Amino acid sequence: MTTDFFLDSLGQQLKVLNILVEKAMNNGLKQLGLSLTGTQVAVLSLVQQRAPITQKQVEVALKLSHPTTRGIVKRLVATGLIQTTSQAADQRQIVLRLTATGQDLMKTNFEQLKAQVAGVESQMVNGLSTAEQATLQQLLMRMIKNMS
């Protein structure tokens, strides 16, 4: 019997882990009464922390493709959570800012969002020692750097 080299590969295992983390995060957000995905919350958080920020800077920071980022931004604009403007120096660059509604959502739910992320991470590293968790984080950062 042969093993399935693709399903047993590190890349595929990381993909499966990512899917499971996204599902857990999205389910937790739903339980909080938020109709947002984890990625949308990541974008909102980034815009909140770094505004004004361009759509391109969001793509780079979160390692998202242009079409994915564009879709997320369109949905967040449609829900009234962010606003977009063209950058004065370069009209091709889209600048993102939270709307008053977006600011209120992030302020009101900040602690619950932090707790949701912490809960998912805690579930993910359950059974790993503190030293193992630190090593895992170092290794993941090195792997991300290798692939960037």
PDB file of C-alpha atoms in Angstrom:
ATOM      1  CA  MET A   1       0.000   0.000   0.000  1.00  0.00           C
ATOM      2  CA  THR A   2       1.398   3.381  -0.973  1.00  0.00           C
ATOM      3  CA  THR A   3       0.975   6.559   0.967  1.00  0.00           C
ATOM      4  CA  ASP A   4      -0.641   9.565  -0.608  1.00  0.00           C
ATOM      5  CA  PHE A   5       2.391  11.809  -0.979  1.00  0.00           C
ATOM      6  CA  PHE A   6       0.273  14.925  -1.539  1.00  0.00           C
ATOM      7  CA  LEU A   7      -2.096  14.505   1.415  1.00  0.00           C
ATOM      8  CA  ASP A   8       0.830  13.623   3.674  1.00  0.00           C
ATOM      9  CA  SER A   9       2.897  16.627   2.557  1.00  0.00           C
ATOM     10  CA  LEU A  10       3.669  19.430   4.978  1.00  0.00           C
ATOM     11  CA  GLY A  11       2.093  22.000   2.660  1.00  0.00           C
ATOM     12  CA  GLN A  12      -1.198  20.100   2.510  1.00  0.00           C
ATOM     13  CA  GLN A  13      -1.214  19.577   6.273  1.00  0.00           C
ATOM     14  CA  LEU A  14      -0.719  23.314   6.789  1.00  0.00           C
ATOM     15  CA  LYS A  15      -3.564  23.980   4.336  1.00  0.00           C
ATOM     16  CA  VAL A  16      -5.872  21.641   6.277  1.00  0.00           C
ATOM     17  CA  LEU A  17      -4.855  23.324   9.541  1.00  0.00           C
ATOM     18  CA  ASN A  18      -5.619  26.716   8.009  1.00  0.00           C
ATOM     19  CA  ILE A  19      -9.061  25.521   6.896  1.00  0.00           C
ATOM     20  CA  LEU A  20      -9.813  24.192  10.381  1.00  0.00           C
ATOM     21  CA  VAL A  21      -8.623  27.428  12.013  1.00  0.00           C
ATOM     22  CA  GLU A  22     -10.774  29.494   9.626  1.00  0.00           C
ATOM     23  CA  LYS A  23     -13.831  27.334  10.369  1.00  0.00           C
ATOM     24  CA  ALA A  24     -13.315  27.667  14.118  1.00  0.00           C
ATOM     25  CA  MET A  25     -12.831  31.433  13.827  1.00  0.00           C
ATOM     26  CA  ASN A  26     -15.852  31.904  11.567  1.00  0.00           C
ATOM     27  CA  ASN A  27     -18.056  29.784  13.856  1.00  0.00           C
ATOM     28  CA  GLY A  28     -16.916  31.800  16.857  1.00  0.00           C
ATOM     29  CA  LEU A  29     -17.684  35.065  15.080  1.00  0.00           C
ATOM     30  CA  LYS A  30     -21.122  33.736  14.212  1.00  0.00           C
ATOM     31  CA  GLN A  31     -21.694  32.898  17.893  1.00  0.00           C
ATOM     32  CA  LEU A  32     -20.759  36.491  18.744  1.00  0.00           C
ATOM     33  CA  GLY A  33     -23.512  37.605  16.364  1.00  0.00           C
ATOM     34  CA  LEU A  34     -21.077  38.985  13.792  1.00  0.00           C
ATOM     35  CA  SER A  35     -21.652  38.185  10.136  1.00  0.00           C
ATOM     36  CA  LEU A  36     -17.984  38.488   9.323  1.00  0.00           C
ATOM     37  CA  THR A  37     -15.234  36.052   8.439  1.00  0.00           C
ATOM     38  CA  GLY A  38     -11.912  35.829  10.211  1.00  0.00           C
ATOM     39  CA  THR A  39     -10.195  37.333   7.177  1.00  0.00           C
ATOM     40  CA  GLN A  40     -12.627  40.250   7.122  1.00  0.00           C
ATOM     41  CA  VAL A  41     -11.904  40.865  10.812  1.00  0.00           C
ATOM     42  CA  ALA A  42      -8.162  40.725  10.052  1.00  0.00           C
ATOM     43  CA  VAL A  43      -8.648  43.409   7.373  1.00  0.00           C
ATOM     44  CA  LEU A  44     -10.764  45.558   9.708  1.00  0.00           C
ATOM     45  CA  SER A  45      -8.173  45.221  12.451  1.00  0.00           C
ATOM     46  CA  LEU A  46      -5.340  46.148  10.099  1.00  0.00           C
ATOM     47  CA  VAL A  47      -7.254  49.171   8.790  1.00  0.00           C
ATOM     48  CA  GLN A  48      -8.044  50.212  12.366  1.00  0.00           C
ATOM     49  CA  GLN A  49      -4.397  49.991  13.433  1.00  0.00           C
ATOM     50  CA  ARG A  50      -2.727  51.476  10.353  1.00  0.00           C
ATOM     51  CA  ALA A  51      -5.228  53.841   8.738  1.00  0.00           C
ATOM     52  CA  PRO A  52      -4.888  55.353   6.317  1.00  0.00           C
ATOM     53  CA  ILE A  53      -3.702  52.185   4.597  1.00  0.00           C
ATOM     54  CA  THR A  54      -3.849  51.240   0.939  1.00  0.00           C
ATOM     55  CA  GLN A  55      -5.520  48.130  -0.386  1.00  0.00           C
ATOM     56  CA  LYS A  56      -2.082  47.069  -1.688  1.00  0.00           C
ATOM     57  CA  GLN A  57      -0.588  47.376   1.814  1.00  0.00           C
ATOM     58  CA  VAL A  58      -3.377  45.130   3.145  1.00  0.00           C
ATOM     59  CA  GLU A  59      -2.617  42.565   0.418  1.00  0.00           C
ATOM     60  CA  VAL A  60       1.069  42.534   1.336  1.00  0.00           C
ATOM     61  CA  ALA A  61       0.556  42.476   5.109  1.00  0.00           C
ATOM     62  CA  LEU A  62      -1.980  39.623   5.030  1.00  0.00           C
ATOM     63  CA  LYS A  63      -0.399  37.775   2.055  1.00  0.00           C
ATOM     64  CA  LEU A  64      -3.687  37.924   0.124  1.00  0.00           C
ATOM     65  CA  SER A  65      -4.129  37.986  -3.629  1.00  0.00           C
ATOM     66  CA  HIS A  66      -5.399  41.145  -5.303  1.00  0.00           C
ATOM     67  CA  PRO A  67      -8.768  39.572  -6.290  1.00  0.00           C
ATOM     68  CA  THR A  68      -9.292  38.224  -2.763  1.00  0.00           C
ATOM     69  CA  THR A  69      -8.498  41.581  -1.168  1.00  0.00           C
ATOM     70  CA  ARG A  70     -10.684  43.406  -3.673  1.00  0.00           C
ATOM     71  CA  GLY A  71     -13.622  41.105  -2.879  1.00  0.00           C
ATOM     72  CA  ILE A  72     -13.190  41.526   0.866  1.00  0.00           C
ATOM     73  CA  VAL A  73     -12.968  45.304   0.516  1.00  0.00           C
ATOM     74  CA  LYS A  74     -16.099  45.398  -1.671  1.00  0.00           C
ATOM     75  CA  ARG A  75     -18.044  43.375   0.929  1.00  0.00           C
ATOM     76  CA  LEU A  76     -16.827  45.558   3.804  1.00  0.00           C
ATOM     77  CA  VAL A  77     -17.763  48.706   1.865  1.00  0.00           C
ATOM     78  CA  ALA A  78     -21.209  47.215   1.101  1.00  0.00           C
ATOM     79  CA  THR A  79     -21.763  46.516   4.804  1.00  0.00           C
ATOM     80  CA  GLY A  80     -20.761  50.094   5.660  1.00  0.00           C
ATOM     81  CA  LEU A  81     -17.706  49.132   7.727  1.00  0.00           C
ATOM     82  CA  ILE A  82     -14.977  50.721   5.611  1.00  0.00           C
ATOM     83  CA  GLN A  83     -14.764  53.516   3.096  1.00  0.00           C
ATOM     84  CA  THR A  84     -12.422  53.819   0.161  1.00  0.00           C
ATOM     85  CA  THR A  85     -10.868  56.825  -1.533  1.00  0.00           C
ATOM     86  CA  SER A  86      -8.222  57.201  -4.197  1.00  0.00           C
ATOM     87  CA  GLN A  87      -4.786  58.232  -2.996  1.00  0.00           C
ATOM     88  CA  ALA A  88      -4.068  61.841  -3.959  1.00  0.00           C
ATOM     89  CA  ALA A  89      -0.527  61.109  -5.169  1.00  0.00           C
ATOM     90  CA  ASP A  90      -1.518  58.012  -7.169  1.00  0.00           C
ATOM     91  CA  GLN A  91      -5.170  57.668  -8.208  1.00  0.00           C
ATOM     92  CA  ARG A  92      -4.658  53.922  -8.820  1.00  0.00           C
ATOM     93  CA  GLN A  93      -4.048  53.327  -5.112  1.00  0.00           C
ATOM     94  CA  ILE A  94      -7.162  52.747  -2.993  1.00  0.00           C
ATOM     95  CA  VAL A  95      -6.992  54.074   0.567  1.00  0.00           C
ATOM     96  CA  LEU A  96      -9.028  52.301   3.248  1.00  0.00           C
ATOM     97  CA  ARG A  97     -10.458  53.759   6.441  1.00  0.00           C
ATOM     98  CA  LEU A  98     -13.021  52.514   8.927  1.00  0.00           C
ATOM     99  CA  THR A  99     -16.386  54.235   8.815  1.00  0.00           C
ATOM    100  CA  ALA A 100     -17.981  55.370  12.063  1.00  0.00           C
ATOM    101  CA  THR A 101     -19.923  52.078  11.995  1.00  0.00           C
ATOM    102  CA  GLY A 102     -16.700  50.126  11.489  1.00  0.00           C
ATOM    103  CA  GLN A 103     -14.982  51.997  14.316  1.00  0.00           C
ATOM    104  CA  ASP A 104     -17.928  51.314  16.601  1.00  0.00           C
ATOM    105  CA  LEU A 105     -17.993  47.615  15.673  1.00  0.00           C
ATOM    106  CA  MET A 106     -14.272  47.223  16.381  1.00  0.00           C
ATOM    107  CA  LYS A 107     -14.435  49.217  19.627  1.00  0.00           C
ATOM    108  CA  THR A 108     -17.534  47.425  20.903  1.00  0.00           C
ATOM    109  CA  ASN A 109     -16.287  43.937  20.016  1.00  0.00           C
ATOM    110  CA  PHE A 110     -12.531  44.320  20.518  1.00  0.00           C
ATOM    111  CA  GLU A 111     -12.286  42.227  23.687  1.00  0.00           C
ATOM    112  CA  GLN A 112     -14.565  39.482  22.296  1.00  0.00           C
ATOM    113  CA  LEU A 113     -12.545  39.382  19.059  1.00  0.00           C
ATOM    114  CA  LYS A 114      -9.288  39.111  21.012  1.00  0.00           C
ATOM    115  CA  ALA A 115     -10.804  36.332  23.126  1.00  0.00           C
ATOM    116  CA  GLN A 116     -12.027  34.507  20.001  1.00  0.00           C
ATOM    117  CA  VAL A 117      -8.565  34.577  18.432  1.00  0.00           C
ATOM    118  CA  ALA A 118      -6.981  33.463  21.719  1.00  0.00           C
ATOM    119  CA  GLY A 119      -9.501  30.631  22.055  1.00  0.00           C
ATOM    120  CA  VAL A 120      -8.839  29.322  18.551  1.00  0.00           C
ATOM    121  CA  GLU A 121      -5.082  29.539  19.099  1.00  0.00           C
ATOM    122  CA  SER A 122      -5.402  27.790  22.437  1.00  0.00           C
ATOM    123  CA  GLN A 123      -7.346  24.964  20.820  1.00  0.00           C
ATOM    124  CA  MET A 124      -4.752  24.739  18.051  1.00  0.00           C
ATOM    125  CA  VAL A 125      -1.770  24.376  20.401  1.00  0.00           C
ATOM    126  CA  ASN A 126      -3.515  22.249  23.014  1.00  0.00           C
ATOM    127  CA  GLY A 127      -1.030  19.718  24.382  1.00  0.00           C
ATOM    128  CA  LEU A 128       2.055  21.661  23.307  1.00  0.00           C
ATOM    129  CA  SER A 129       4.378  22.994  25.979  1.00  0.00           C
ATOM    130  CA  THR A 130       5.208  26.692  26.127  1.00  0.00           C
ATOM    131  CA  ALA A 131       8.655  25.900  24.702  1.00  0.00           C
ATOM    132  CA  GLU A 132       7.102  23.861  21.871  1.00  0.00           C
ATOM    133  CA  GLN A 133       4.716  26.705  21.092  1.00  0.00           C
ATOM    134  CA  ALA A 134       7.602  29.193  20.928  1.00  0.00           C
ATOM    135  CA  THR A 135       9.588  26.834  18.681  1.00  0.00           C
ATOM    136  CA  LEU A 136       6.557  26.284  16.452  1.00  0.00           C
ATOM    137  CA  GLN A 137       6.043  30.018  16.082  1.00  0.00           C
ATOM    138  CA  GLN A 138       9.727  30.558  15.220  1.00  0.00           C
ATOM    139  CA  LEU A 139       9.637  27.761  12.658  1.00  0.00           C
ATOM    140  CA  LEU A 140       6.431  29.030  11.068  1.00  0.00           C
ATOM    141  CA  MET A 141       7.864  32.548  10.792  1.00  0.00           C
ATOM    142  CA  ARG A 142      10.987  31.158   9.136  1.00  0.00           C
ATOM    143  CA  MET A 143       8.864  29.113   6.723  1.00  0.00           C
ATOM    144  CA  ILE A 144       6.771  32.174   5.857  1.00  0.00           C
ATOM    145  CA  LYS A 145       9.941  34.165   5.241  1.00  0.00           C
ATOM    146  CA  ASN A 146      11.293  31.361   3.045  1.00  0.00           C
ATOM    147  CA  MET A 147       8.157  31.436   0.893  1.00  0.00           C
ATOM    148  CA  SER A 148       7.830  35.235   0.690  1.00  0.00           C
TER     149      SER A 148
END
